[in-house]
């Protein structure tokens, strides 16, 4: 985002500070910076990301880049593979489809959500998810670990769903950049399929979400790929590493697992906490580390700018400059916060009630963030990386780029001794 952005005005739905009248809140127009939507993996929790996109759609239709892993890759394809006016509808259609099974509806009057969610997750394991995956009917699975198959489920329904809901010709026209993360089964290396580098098809999206042993690896051009979340569940580093360093960027990073949490009290809570830590990919720590690294680069760039022209032409200085970030980067960070009744099965619990709750939570969090005065005051005011985490009142924070302290003033020269004549 750049300095002096143009502003829009919206009217909040609630009164503020006890005032008897609504106060207009200025909204930052981010059209001057590149805009990237970064989507973490997390199965059924991905409806939260769809709600976030629904919340930014009206004000910020023009995205430059969508990057995702696993379910984030599916959401990314639904966004990049449709014209702006159809994106929210396609996201809604997908999430309604995967929560449309007969056992995925909360019975009227049912009050025990923990029990219902547990039943819904067990139903997913037994019967699969409409439009997504079905159990393999292979008798060799009775052999357990010796079975000559690589997955418990068949994801061919997902291929049909993607072909119906996503226009891959549009993706490959590169109106919006799409990057999805996977991992090479043989090398163990993280790989990103990027429509600026290759032609993208349903198989690339499916590879990004092929989490073993549930889903089989996807074969592409002689190699086999699993879910990118095995190595890193968020594509933030890929986006920052490959973004042109001379252009400003605003990143909306939407995560589905929180690294922070309370101490477990039961075995079920321990399993959930373990999954949160594993798939959060230490996202806050990594975001802060990347921001610190880029802010240090900015500080070095500022120092180089103060060198005499003759030194700035030195080959060593030029080599350093090629790796420095010179423009503002802003990372708006949203993390799904799970409900007390959710279990370690929350990422494969596809009930309609949970999907709708996740969608609504994403919509609420992005609205709270974009209307927060800390975001409005700090946006686009400094080079380097600024991170915003504003959705939850108890955890709101803005981290600004480091400031280089001014050089201390040179000590005054001692007074000359008096001359005695």
mmCIF file of C-alpha atoms in Angstrom:
data_model
loop_
_atom_site.group_PDB
_atom_site.id
_atom_site.type_symbol
_atom_site.label_atom_id
_atom_site.label_comp_id
_atom_site.label_asym_id
_atom_site.label_seq_id
_atom_site.Cartn_x
_atom_site.Cartn_y
_atom_site.Cartn_z
ATOM 1 C CA UNK A 1 0.000 0.000 0.000
ATOM 2 C CA UNK A 2 1.232 3.475 -0.744
ATOM 3 C CA UNK A 3 1.226 6.690 1.213
ATOM 4 C CA UNK A 4 -1.668 9.123 0.999
ATOM 5 C CA UNK A 5 -4.241 6.578 -0.155
ATOM 6 C CA UNK A 6 -7.596 7.822 -1.286
ATOM 7 C CA UNK A 7 -10.322 7.249 1.254
ATOM 8 C CA UNK A 8 -13.892 6.046 1.145
ATOM 9 C CA UNK A 9 -16.501 6.473 3.829
ATOM 10 C CA UNK A 10 -18.772 3.810 5.255
ATOM 11 C CA UNK A 11 -21.268 4.071 8.065
ATOM 12 C CA UNK A 12 -20.996 1.532 10.890
ATOM 13 C CA UNK A 13 -24.106 -0.287 11.986
ATOM 14 C CA UNK A 14 -23.520 0.438 15.676
ATOM 15 C CA UNK A 15 -23.037 3.624 17.629
ATOM 16 C CA UNK A 16 -19.549 4.276 18.930
ATOM 17 C CA UNK A 17 -18.335 5.800 22.198
ATOM 18 C CA UNK A 18 -21.884 6.386 23.356
ATOM 19 C CA UNK A 19 -22.473 8.963 20.649
ATOM 20 C CA UNK A 20 -26.063 9.617 19.639
ATOM 21 C CA UNK A 21 -25.144 9.664 15.957
ATOM 22 C CA UNK A 22 -23.218 7.377 13.643
ATOM 23 C CA UNK A 23 -19.649 8.353 12.937
ATOM 24 C CA UNK A 24 -18.392 7.773 9.408
ATOM 25 C CA UNK A 25 -15.344 5.510 9.264
ATOM 26 C CA UNK A 26 -12.854 6.144 6.440
ATOM 27 C CA UNK A 27 -11.909 3.044 4.503
ATOM 28 C CA UNK A 28 -8.552 2.714 2.822
ATOM 29 C CA UNK A 29 -8.580 2.281 -0.937
ATOM 30 C CA UNK A 30 -5.878 -0.318 -1.575
ATOM 31 C CA UNK A 31 -6.007 -0.186 -5.362
ATOM 32 C CA UNK A 32 -2.510 1.325 -5.625
ATOM 33 C CA UNK A 33 -0.767 -1.751 -4.180
ATOM 34 C CA UNK A 34 -0.656 -5.331 -5.370
ATOM 35 C CA UNK A 35 -3.160 -7.429 -3.439
ATOM 36 C CA UNK A 36 -2.555 -11.064 -2.490
ATOM 37 C CA UNK A 37 -4.932 -13.418 -0.703
ATOM 38 C CA UNK A 38 -3.016 -16.175 1.137
ATOM 39 C CA UNK A 39 -5.055 -19.202 2.232
ATOM 40 C CA UNK A 40 -3.914 -21.897 4.651
ATOM 41 C CA UNK A 41 -5.034 -25.530 4.541
ATOM 42 C CA UNK A 42 -7.614 -26.831 7.000
ATOM 43 C CA UNK A 43 -10.328 -28.980 5.429
ATOM 44 C CA UNK A 44 -13.846 -28.146 6.569
ATOM 45 C CA UNK A 45 -12.570 -25.005 8.300
ATOM 46 C CA UNK A 46 -11.991 -23.525 4.834
ATOM 47 C CA UNK A 47 -15.517 -22.092 4.852
ATOM 48 C CA UNK A 48 -14.002 -19.411 7.108
ATOM 49 C CA UNK A 49 -11.845 -18.273 4.171
ATOM 50 C CA UNK A 50 -14.889 -18.132 1.913
ATOM 51 C CA UNK A 51 -16.589 -15.856 4.439
ATOM 52 C CA UNK A 52 -13.517 -13.623 4.528
ATOM 53 C CA UNK A 53 -13.572 -13.284 0.746
ATOM 54 C CA UNK A 54 -17.298 -12.527 0.818
ATOM 55 C CA UNK A 55 -16.482 -9.700 3.240
ATOM 56 C CA UNK A 56 -13.855 -8.058 1.032
ATOM 57 C CA UNK A 57 -15.618 -8.654 -2.277
ATOM 58 C CA UNK A 58 -17.733 -5.501 -2.433
ATOM 59 C CA UNK A 59 -14.945 -3.069 -1.530
ATOM 60 C CA UNK A 60 -11.961 -4.859 -3.051
ATOM 61 C CA UNK A 61 -13.034 -6.927 -6.049
ATOM 62 C CA UNK A 62 -9.707 -6.601 -7.841
ATOM 63 C CA UNK A 63 -7.249 -9.181 -6.517
ATOM 64 C CA UNK A 64 -3.869 -9.625 -8.169
ATOM 65 C CA UNK A 65 -2.885 -12.943 -6.631
ATOM 66 C CA UNK A 66 -4.459 -15.842 -4.756
ATOM 67 C CA UNK A 67 -2.218 -18.480 -3.183
ATOM 68 C CA UNK A 68 -3.397 -21.512 -1.259
ATOM 69 C CA UNK A 69 -2.569 -24.894 0.182
ATOM 70 C CA UNK A 70 -4.994 -27.837 0.437
ATOM 71 C CA UNK A 71 -8.527 -26.493 1.019
ATOM 72 C CA UNK A 72 -6.991 -23.053 0.549
ATOM 73 C CA UNK A 73 -6.008 -24.145 -2.967
ATOM 74 C CA UNK A 74 -9.607 -25.165 -3.706
ATOM 75 C CA UNK A 75 -10.934 -21.819 -2.470
ATOM 76 C CA UNK A 76 -8.210 -20.060 -4.460
ATOM 77 C CA UNK A 77 -9.202 -21.899 -7.646
ATOM 78 C CA UNK A 78 -12.868 -21.013 -7.114
ATOM 79 C CA UNK A 79 -11.867 -17.345 -6.841
ATOM 80 C CA UNK A 80 -9.317 -17.188 -9.657
ATOM 81 C CA UNK A 81 -11.379 -19.413 -11.942
ATOM 82 C CA UNK A 82 -14.491 -17.244 -12.000
ATOM 83 C CA UNK A 83 -15.329 -13.651 -12.964
ATOM 84 C CA UNK A 84 -15.546 -11.312 -9.953
ATOM 85 C CA UNK A 85 -19.336 -11.181 -9.892
ATOM 86 C CA UNK A 86 -19.600 -14.992 -9.674
ATOM 87 C CA UNK A 87 -16.877 -15.754 -7.141
ATOM 88 C CA UNK A 88 -18.914 -15.555 -3.951
ATOM 89 C CA UNK A 89 -21.731 -17.546 -5.563
ATOM 90 C CA UNK A 90 -19.296 -20.277 -6.647
ATOM 91 C CA UNK A 91 -17.765 -20.421 -3.176
ATOM 92 C CA UNK A 92 -21.243 -20.685 -1.681
ATOM 93 C CA UNK A 93 -22.188 -23.415 -4.150
ATOM 94 C CA UNK A 94 -19.115 -25.460 -3.267
ATOM 95 C CA UNK A 95 -19.588 -25.154 0.482
ATOM 96 C CA UNK A 96 -23.303 -25.892 0.235
ATOM 97 C CA UNK A 97 -22.474 -28.982 -1.827
ATOM 98 C CA UNK A 98 -19.936 -30.452 0.595
ATOM 99 C CA UNK A 99 -22.331 -29.924 3.503
ATOM 100 C CA UNK A 100 -25.416 -31.312 1.745
ATOM 101 C CA UNK A 101 -25.298 -34.935 2.903
ATOM 102 C CA UNK A 102 -28.351 -36.366 4.683
ATOM 103 C CA UNK A 103 -26.448 -36.802 7.951
ATOM 104 C CA UNK A 104 -24.911 -33.310 7.813
ATOM 105 C CA UNK A 105 -28.004 -31.406 8.950
ATOM 106 C CA UNK A 106 -28.414 -30.465 12.602
ATOM 107 C CA UNK A 107 -31.715 -31.984 13.787
ATOM 108 C CA UNK A 108 -34.259 -29.401 15.010
ATOM 109 C CA UNK A 109 -34.048 -28.906 18.746
ATOM 110 C CA UNK A 110 -30.707 -30.683 19.091
ATOM 111 C CA UNK A 111 -28.701 -28.884 21.775
ATOM 112 C CA UNK A 112 -25.540 -30.968 22.253
ATOM 113 C CA UNK A 113 -23.250 -29.632 19.510
ATOM 114 C CA UNK A 114 -20.234 -31.616 20.678
ATOM 115 C CA UNK A 115 -22.109 -34.877 20.234
ATOM 116 C CA UNK A 116 -23.570 -33.789 16.899
ATOM 117 C CA UNK A 117 -20.186 -32.659 15.557
ATOM 118 C CA UNK A 118 -18.693 -35.969 16.611
ATOM 119 C CA UNK A 119 -21.445 -37.849 14.784
ATOM 120 C CA UNK A 120 -21.009 -35.643 11.708
ATOM 121 C CA UNK A 121 -17.250 -36.305 11.617
ATOM 122 C CA UNK A 122 -17.802 -40.063 11.995
ATOM 123 C CA UNK A 123 -20.275 -39.892 9.112
ATOM 124 C CA UNK A 124 -17.647 -38.182 6.969
ATOM 125 C CA UNK A 125 -15.185 -40.963 7.742
ATOM 126 C CA UNK A 126 -17.764 -43.629 6.900
ATOM 127 C CA UNK A 127 -19.552 -42.146 3.887
ATOM 128 C CA UNK A 128 -17.318 -39.372 2.544
ATOM 129 C CA UNK A 129 -18.375 -35.865 1.510
ATOM 130 C CA UNK A 130 -20.669 -35.019 -1.428
ATOM 131 C CA UNK A 131 -18.770 -33.611 -4.386
ATOM 132 C CA UNK A 132 -15.445 -34.188 -2.634
ATOM 133 C CA UNK A 133 -14.524 -37.794 -1.806
ATOM 134 C CA UNK A 134 -16.007 -41.245 -1.256
ATOM 135 C CA UNK A 135 -14.652 -44.311 0.596
ATOM 136 C CA UNK A 136 -12.775 -46.851 -1.483
ATOM 137 C CA UNK A 137 -14.664 -50.138 -1.733
ATOM 138 C CA UNK A 138 -11.501 -52.177 -1.922
ATOM 139 C CA UNK A 139 -11.358 -55.469 -0.001
ATOM 140 C CA UNK A 140 -7.571 -55.248 0.225
ATOM 141 C CA UNK A 141 -8.039 -52.474 2.797
ATOM 142 C CA UNK A 142 -8.857 -55.301 5.211
ATOM 143 C CA UNK A 143 -5.129 -56.043 5.153
ATOM 144 C CA UNK A 144 -4.507 -52.820 7.052
ATOM 145 C CA UNK A 145 -1.050 -51.376 6.529
ATOM 146 C CA UNK A 146 -0.165 -54.103 4.037
ATOM 147 C CA UNK A 147 -2.965 -53.068 1.654
ATOM 148 C CA UNK A 148 -1.565 -52.366 -1.856
ATOM 149 C CA UNK A 149 -3.360 -49.006 -2.100
ATOM 150 C CA UNK A 150 -2.235 -45.514 -1.084
ATOM 151 C CA UNK A 151 -5.439 -44.032 0.299
ATOM 152 C CA UNK A 152 -8.730 -44.750 2.007
ATOM 153 C CA UNK A 153 -10.779 -42.424 -0.196
ATOM 154 C CA UNK A 154 -11.374 -41.716 -3.870
ATOM 155 C CA UNK A 155 -11.271 -38.017 -4.819
ATOM 156 C CA UNK A 156 -12.675 -38.335 -8.337
ATOM 157 C CA UNK A 157 -15.844 -36.481 -7.174
ATOM 158 C CA UNK A 158 -13.636 -33.463 -6.428
ATOM 159 C CA UNK A 159 -12.299 -33.514 -9.978
ATOM 160 C CA UNK A 160 -15.851 -33.372 -11.339
ATOM 161 C CA UNK A 161 -16.730 -30.558 -8.934
ATOM 162 C CA UNK A 162 -13.701 -28.498 -9.926
ATOM 163 C CA UNK A 163 -14.390 -28.992 -13.623
ATOM 164 C CA UNK A 164 -17.960 -27.787 -13.104
ATOM 165 C CA UNK A 165 -17.313 -24.804 -10.823
ATOM 166 C CA UNK A 166 -13.911 -23.564 -12.031
ATOM 167 C CA UNK A 167 -13.074 -22.115 -15.443
ATOM 168 C CA UNK A 168 -9.501 -23.297 -15.934
ATOM 169 C CA UNK A 169 -9.193 -21.386 -19.203
ATOM 170 C CA UNK A 170 -9.790 -18.220 -17.188
ATOM 171 C CA UNK A 171 -7.126 -19.277 -14.682
ATOM 172 C CA UNK A 172 -4.633 -19.851 -17.480
ATOM 173 C CA UNK A 173 -5.411 -16.485 -19.055
ATOM 174 C CA UNK A 174 -3.648 -15.143 -15.923
ATOM 175 C CA UNK A 175 -6.057 -12.305 -15.204
ATOM 176 C CA UNK A 176 -5.267 -13.130 -11.595
ATOM 177 C CA UNK A 177 -2.175 -15.003 -10.458
ATOM 178 C CA UNK A 178 -2.839 -18.402 -8.863
ATOM 179 C CA UNK A 179 -0.275 -20.384 -6.857
ATOM 180 C CA UNK A 180 -1.004 -23.652 -5.043
ATOM 181 C CA UNK A 181 1.429 -25.569 -2.854
ATOM 182 C CA UNK A 182 2.148 -29.299 -2.898
ATOM 183 C CA UNK A 183 5.012 -31.590 -1.902
ATOM 184 C CA UNK A 184 6.894 -33.992 -4.155
ATOM 185 C CA UNK A 185 6.456 -37.480 -2.688
ATOM 186 C CA UNK A 186 9.916 -38.688 -3.725
ATOM 187 C CA UNK A 187 12.058 -35.645 -2.972
ATOM 188 C CA UNK A 188 10.046 -34.326 -0.038
ATOM 189 C CA UNK A 189 10.466 -30.802 -1.407
ATOM 190 C CA UNK A 190 7.779 -28.158 -1.424
ATOM 191 C CA UNK A 191 6.540 -27.297 -4.932
ATOM 192 C CA UNK A 192 4.271 -24.496 -6.110
ATOM 193 C CA UNK A 193 2.140 -24.770 -9.208
ATOM 194 C CA UNK A 194 1.799 -21.241 -10.567
ATOM 195 C CA UNK A 195 -0.219 -20.128 -13.586
ATOM 196 C CA UNK A 196 2.518 -17.649 -14.479
ATOM 197 C CA UNK A 197 4.885 -20.603 -14.888
ATOM 198 C CA UNK A 198 2.723 -23.444 -16.215
ATOM 199 C CA UNK A 199 -0.769 -24.377 -17.306
ATOM 200 C CA UNK A 200 -3.004 -25.225 -14.337
ATOM 201 C CA UNK A 201 -5.640 -27.964 -14.370
ATOM 202 C CA UNK A 202 -7.831 -29.740 -11.806
ATOM 203 C CA UNK A 203 -4.992 -32.149 -11.049
ATOM 204 C CA UNK A 204 -2.808 -29.346 -9.645
ATOM 205 C CA UNK A 205 -5.534 -28.250 -7.240
ATOM 206 C CA UNK A 206 -6.156 -31.851 -6.210
ATOM 207 C CA UNK A 207 -2.440 -32.437 -5.647
ATOM 208 C CA UNK A 208 -2.339 -29.520 -3.232
ATOM 209 C CA UNK A 209 -5.065 -31.197 -1.157
ATOM 210 C CA UNK A 210 -3.968 -34.843 -1.392
ATOM 211 C CA UNK A 211 -3.373 -35.415 2.319
ATOM 212 C CA UNK A 212 -2.244 -38.997 3.056
ATOM 213 C CA UNK A 213 -3.368 -41.555 3.957
ATOM 214 C CA UNK A 214 -6.854 -40.241 3.285
ATOM 215 C CA UNK A 215 -6.125 -39.185 -0.280
ATOM 216 C CA UNK A 216 -3.774 -40.712 -2.836
ATOM 217 C CA UNK A 217 -0.898 -38.762 -4.388
ATOM 218 C CA UNK A 218 -1.670 -37.064 -7.696
ATOM 219 C CA UNK A 219 0.508 -37.904 -10.697
ATOM 220 C CA UNK A 220 1.574 -34.874 -12.768
ATOM 221 C CA UNK A 221 4.209 -34.879 -15.526
ATOM 222 C CA UNK A 222 5.996 -37.966 -14.248
ATOM 223 C CA UNK A 223 6.002 -36.971 -10.573
ATOM 224 C CA UNK A 224 3.670 -37.652 -7.649
ATOM 225 C CA UNK A 225 2.460 -35.013 -5.225
ATOM 226 C CA UNK A 226 0.835 -34.873 -1.812
ATOM 227 C CA UNK A 227 -0.766 -32.076 0.171
ATOM 228 C CA UNK A 228 1.546 -29.071 0.528
ATOM 229 C CA UNK A 229 0.627 -28.773 4.203
ATOM 230 C CA UNK A 230 2.918 -31.699 4.971
ATOM 231 C CA UNK A 231 5.861 -29.304 4.551
ATOM 232 C CA UNK A 232 4.267 -25.897 5.113
ATOM 233 C CA UNK A 233 0.572 -25.241 5.521
ATOM 234 C CA UNK A 234 0.691 -21.587 4.506
ATOM 235 C CA UNK A 235 1.995 -20.092 1.229
ATOM 236 C CA UNK A 236 3.029 -16.745 2.733
ATOM 237 C CA UNK A 237 6.756 -17.250 2.298
ATOM 238 C CA UNK A 238 6.324 -18.243 -1.346
ATOM 239 C CA UNK A 239 4.343 -15.060 -2.001
ATOM 240 C CA UNK A 240 6.884 -12.800 -0.312
ATOM 241 C CA UNK A 241 9.854 -14.564 -1.923
ATOM 242 C CA UNK A 242 8.489 -14.300 -5.469
ATOM 243 C CA UNK A 243 6.802 -10.895 -5.321
ATOM 244 C CA UNK A 244 8.773 -8.182 -7.181
ATOM 245 C CA UNK A 245 10.748 -6.301 -4.564
ATOM 246 C CA UNK A 246 10.186 -2.937 -6.211
ATOM 247 C CA UNK A 247 6.377 -3.044 -5.938
ATOM 248 C CA UNK A 248 4.170 -2.421 -2.872
ATOM 249 C CA UNK A 249 2.064 -5.337 -1.674
ATOM 250 C CA UNK A 250 -0.860 -5.923 0.655
ATOM 251 C CA UNK A 251 -1.311 -9.518 1.848
ATOM 252 C CA UNK A 252 -4.487 -10.819 3.450
ATOM 253 C CA UNK A 253 -3.339 -13.981 5.217
ATOM 254 C CA UNK A 254 -6.202 -16.241 6.321
ATOM 255 C CA UNK A 255 -5.198 -19.108 8.609
ATOM 256 C CA UNK A 256 -7.363 -21.931 9.909
ATOM 257 C CA UNK A 257 -5.286 -23.273 12.806
ATOM 258 C CA UNK A 258 -4.065 -21.170 15.700
ATOM 259 C CA UNK A 259 -0.666 -21.867 17.225
ATOM 260 C CA UNK A 260 -1.859 -20.346 20.486
ATOM 261 C CA UNK A 261 -4.259 -22.195 22.733
ATOM 262 C CA UNK A 262 -5.072 -23.241 26.256
ATOM 263 C CA UNK A 263 -3.705 -26.223 28.148
ATOM 264 C CA UNK A 264 -5.640 -29.416 27.234
ATOM 265 C CA UNK A 265 -7.637 -31.113 29.972
ATOM 266 C CA UNK A 266 -8.714 -34.293 28.185
ATOM 267 C CA UNK A 267 -7.314 -36.701 25.615
ATOM 268 C CA UNK A 268 -9.630 -35.255 22.948
ATOM 269 C CA UNK A 269 -8.412 -31.739 23.711
ATOM 270 C CA UNK A 270 -4.804 -32.948 23.553
ATOM 271 C CA UNK A 271 -5.404 -34.362 20.068
ATOM 272 C CA UNK A 272 -7.002 -31.114 18.944
ATOM 273 C CA UNK A 273 -4.183 -29.020 20.397
ATOM 274 C CA UNK A 274 -1.576 -31.212 18.699
ATOM 275 C CA UNK A 275 -3.304 -30.741 15.333
ATOM 276 C CA UNK A 276 -3.533 -26.965 15.829
ATOM 277 C CA UNK A 277 0.182 -26.698 16.547
ATOM 278 C CA UNK A 278 1.152 -28.998 13.667
ATOM 279 C CA UNK A 279 -0.901 -27.296 10.971
ATOM 280 C CA UNK A 280 -0.578 -23.720 12.156
ATOM 281 C CA UNK A 281 2.924 -23.949 10.620
ATOM 282 C CA UNK A 282 4.049 -21.610 13.434
ATOM 283 C CA UNK A 283 2.288 -18.992 11.375
ATOM 284 C CA UNK A 284 2.584 -16.032 13.745
ATOM 285 C CA UNK A 285 6.241 -16.711 14.450
ATOM 286 C CA UNK A 286 7.006 -17.150 10.754
ATOM 287 C CA UNK A 287 5.079 -14.017 9.830
ATOM 288 C CA UNK A 288 7.002 -12.026 12.434
ATOM 289 C CA UNK A 289 10.315 -13.541 11.290
ATOM 290 C CA UNK A 290 9.619 -12.721 7.638
ATOM 291 C CA UNK A 291 8.560 -9.212 8.599
ATOM 292 C CA UNK A 292 11.717 -8.689 10.677
ATOM 293 C CA UNK A 293 13.872 -9.942 7.815
ATOM 294 C CA UNK A 294 12.249 -7.626 5.291
ATOM 295 C CA UNK A 295 12.347 -4.679 7.660
ATOM 296 C CA UNK A 296 16.061 -5.276 8.099
ATOM 297 C CA UNK A 297 16.378 -5.267 4.306
ATOM 298 C CA UNK A 298 14.563 -1.936 4.228
ATOM 299 C CA UNK A 299 16.916 -0.523 6.851
ATOM 300 C CA UNK A 300 19.908 -1.630 4.775
ATOM 301 C CA UNK A 301 18.333 -0.049 1.676
ATOM 302 C CA UNK A 302 17.882 3.215 3.576
ATOM 303 C CA UNK A 303 21.524 3.141 4.648
ATOM 304 C CA UNK A 304 22.736 2.427 1.109
ATOM 305 C CA UNK A 305 20.725 5.394 -0.142
ATOM 306 C CA UNK A 306 22.829 7.607 2.132
ATOM 307 C CA UNK A 307 26.121 6.410 0.661
ATOM 308 C CA UNK A 308 28.040 8.667 -1.715
ATOM 309 C CA UNK A 309 27.183 8.033 -5.361
ATOM 310 C CA UNK A 310 30.625 6.582 -6.019
ATOM 311 C CA UNK A 311 30.113 3.871 -3.394
ATOM 312 C CA UNK A 312 26.565 3.065 -4.524
ATOM 313 C CA UNK A 313 28.002 2.078 -7.923
ATOM 314 C CA UNK A 314 30.241 -0.540 -6.338
ATOM 315 C CA UNK A 315 29.491 -4.083 -7.575
ATOM 316 C CA UNK A 316 29.156 -5.424 -4.031
ATOM 317 C CA UNK A 317 26.594 -2.768 -3.141
ATOM 318 C CA UNK A 318 24.656 -3.496 -6.340
ATOM 319 C CA UNK A 319 24.595 -7.209 -5.470
ATOM 320 C CA UNK A 320 23.157 -6.421 -2.038
ATOM 321 C CA UNK A 321 20.549 -4.059 -3.509
ATOM 322 C CA UNK A 322 19.252 -6.805 -5.791
ATOM 323 C CA UNK A 323 18.051 -8.709 -2.715
ATOM 324 C CA UNK A 324 16.492 -5.825 -0.831
ATOM 325 C CA UNK A 325 12.834 -4.921 -0.484
ATOM 326 C CA UNK A 326 12.227 -1.263 -1.233
ATOM 327 C CA UNK A 327 8.442 -0.912 -0.991
ATOM 328 C CA UNK A 328 5.779 -1.145 1.737
ATOM 329 C CA UNK A 329 4.394 -4.607 2.467
ATOM 330 C CA UNK A 330 1.347 -4.923 4.690
ATOM 331 C CA UNK A 331 0.167 -8.254 6.083
ATOM 332 C CA UNK A 332 -3.353 -8.390 7.473
ATOM 333 C CA UNK A 333 -3.562 -11.574 9.523
ATOM 334 C CA UNK A 334 -6.778 -13.440 10.297
ATOM 335 C CA UNK A 335 -6.908 -16.730 12.222
ATOM 336 C CA UNK A 336 -9.972 -18.872 12.764
ATOM 337 C CA UNK A 337 -10.764 -19.327 16.469
ATOM 338 C CA UNK A 338 -12.478 -22.619 17.140
ATOM 339 C CA UNK A 339 -15.624 -23.020 19.203
ATOM 340 C CA UNK A 340 -15.615 -24.750 22.621
ATOM 341 C CA UNK A 341 -17.640 -27.668 21.242
ATOM 342 C CA UNK A 342 -15.267 -28.390 18.338
ATOM 343 C CA UNK A 343 -13.007 -31.429 18.497
ATOM 344 C CA UNK A 344 -9.830 -32.612 16.812
ATOM 345 C CA UNK A 345 -12.118 -33.753 13.969
ATOM 346 C CA UNK A 346 -13.108 -30.150 13.170
ATOM 347 C CA UNK A 347 -11.191 -30.205 9.875
ATOM 348 C CA UNK A 348 -13.275 -33.087 8.532
ATOM 349 C CA UNK A 349 -16.582 -32.199 10.176
ATOM 350 C CA UNK A 350 -18.644 -30.912 7.232
ATOM 351 C CA UNK A 351 -22.079 -30.366 8.790
ATOM 352 C CA UNK A 352 -24.125 -27.506 7.362
ATOM 353 C CA UNK A 353 -24.308 -25.870 10.798
ATOM 354 C CA UNK A 354 -20.514 -25.814 11.141
ATOM 355 C CA UNK A 355 -19.913 -24.674 7.562
ATOM 356 C CA UNK A 356 -22.322 -21.763 8.036
ATOM 357 C CA UNK A 357 -20.714 -20.841 11.363
ATOM 358 C CA UNK A 358 -17.243 -20.849 9.819
ATOM 359 C CA UNK A 359 -18.412 -18.678 6.912
ATOM 360 C CA UNK A 360 -20.077 -16.194 9.276
ATOM 361 C CA UNK A 361 -16.970 -16.059 11.488
ATOM 362 C CA UNK A 362 -14.791 -15.162 8.497
ATOM 363 C CA UNK A 363 -17.215 -12.457 7.405
ATOM 364 C CA UNK A 364 -17.311 -10.989 10.914
ATOM 365 C CA UNK A 365 -13.534 -11.031 11.396
ATOM 366 C CA UNK A 366 -12.701 -9.315 8.113
ATOM 367 C CA UNK A 367 -15.316 -6.617 8.731
ATOM 368 C CA UNK A 368 -13.918 -6.002 12.229
ATOM 369 C CA UNK A 369 -10.417 -5.733 10.787
ATOM 370 C CA UNK A 370 -11.114 -3.424 7.856
ATOM 371 C CA UNK A 371 -13.139 -1.039 9.996
ATOM 372 C CA UNK A 372 -10.647 -0.894 12.859
ATOM 373 C CA UNK A 373 -9.042 2.543 13.354
ATOM 374 C CA UNK A 374 -5.559 1.051 13.921
ATOM 375 C CA UNK A 375 -5.667 -0.359 10.393
ATOM 376 C CA UNK A 376 -6.838 2.945 8.959
ATOM 377 C CA UNK A 377 -4.213 5.020 10.763
ATOM 378 C CA UNK A 378 -1.255 2.770 9.996
ATOM 379 C CA UNK A 379 -2.040 1.661 6.458
ATOM 380 C CA UNK A 380 0.507 2.676 3.865
ATOM 381 C CA UNK A 381 2.531 4.974 6.085
ATOM 382 C CA UNK A 382 5.962 3.355 5.991
ATOM 383 C CA UNK A 383 8.259 1.247 3.878
ATOM 384 C CA UNK A 384 9.078 -2.200 5.205
ATOM 385 C CA UNK A 385 6.559 -4.699 6.588
ATOM 386 C CA UNK A 386 3.619 -3.758 8.798
ATOM 387 C CA UNK A 387 1.522 -6.594 10.244
ATOM 388 C CA UNK A 388 -2.058 -6.204 11.459
ATOM 389 C CA UNK A 389 -3.877 -8.648 13.734
ATOM 390 C CA UNK A 390 -7.073 -6.855 14.687
ATOM 391 C CA UNK A 391 -9.981 -9.293 14.537
ATOM 392 C CA UNK A 392 -9.992 -10.336 18.211
ATOM 393 C CA UNK A 393 -10.257 -7.548 20.839
ATOM 394 C CA UNK A 394 -8.001 -9.329 23.346
ATOM 395 C CA UNK A 395 -5.218 -9.955 20.813
ATOM 396 C CA UNK A 396 -5.194 -6.851 18.626
ATOM 397 C CA UNK A 397 -1.787 -5.620 17.607
ATOM 398 C CA UNK A 398 -0.018 -3.683 14.875
ATOM 399 C CA UNK A 399 3.697 -4.242 14.331
ATOM 400 C CA UNK A 400 5.462 -1.461 12.463
ATOM 401 C CA UNK A 401 8.761 -1.493 10.567
ATOM 402 C CA UNK A 402 11.814 -0.818 12.664
ATOM 403 C CA UNK A 403 13.073 2.723 12.785
ATOM 404 C CA UNK A 404 16.755 3.426 12.443
ATOM 405 C CA UNK A 405 17.793 5.631 15.344
ATOM 406 C CA UNK A 406 19.366 8.894 14.425
ATOM 407 C CA UNK A 407 23.124 8.985 14.698
ATOM 408 C CA UNK A 408 24.245 10.551 17.963
ATOM 409 C CA UNK A 409 25.494 14.076 17.649
ATOM 410 C CA UNK A 410 29.242 14.418 17.586
ATOM 411 C CA UNK A 411 30.626 15.618 20.920
ATOM 412 C CA UNK A 412 31.523 19.271 20.995
ATOM 413 C CA UNK A 413 35.203 20.015 20.608
ATOM 414 C CA UNK A 414 36.859 20.983 23.892
ATOM 415 C CA UNK A 415 37.397 24.669 24.341
ATOM 416 C CA UNK A 416 40.902 25.883 23.632
ATOM 417 C CA UNK A 417 42.843 26.710 26.802
ATOM 418 C CA UNK A 418 43.134 30.361 27.602
ATOM 419 C CA UNK A 419 46.409 31.950 26.595
ATOM 420 C CA UNK A 420 48.304 33.695 29.369
ATOM 421 C CA UNK A 421 50.163 36.748 28.306
#
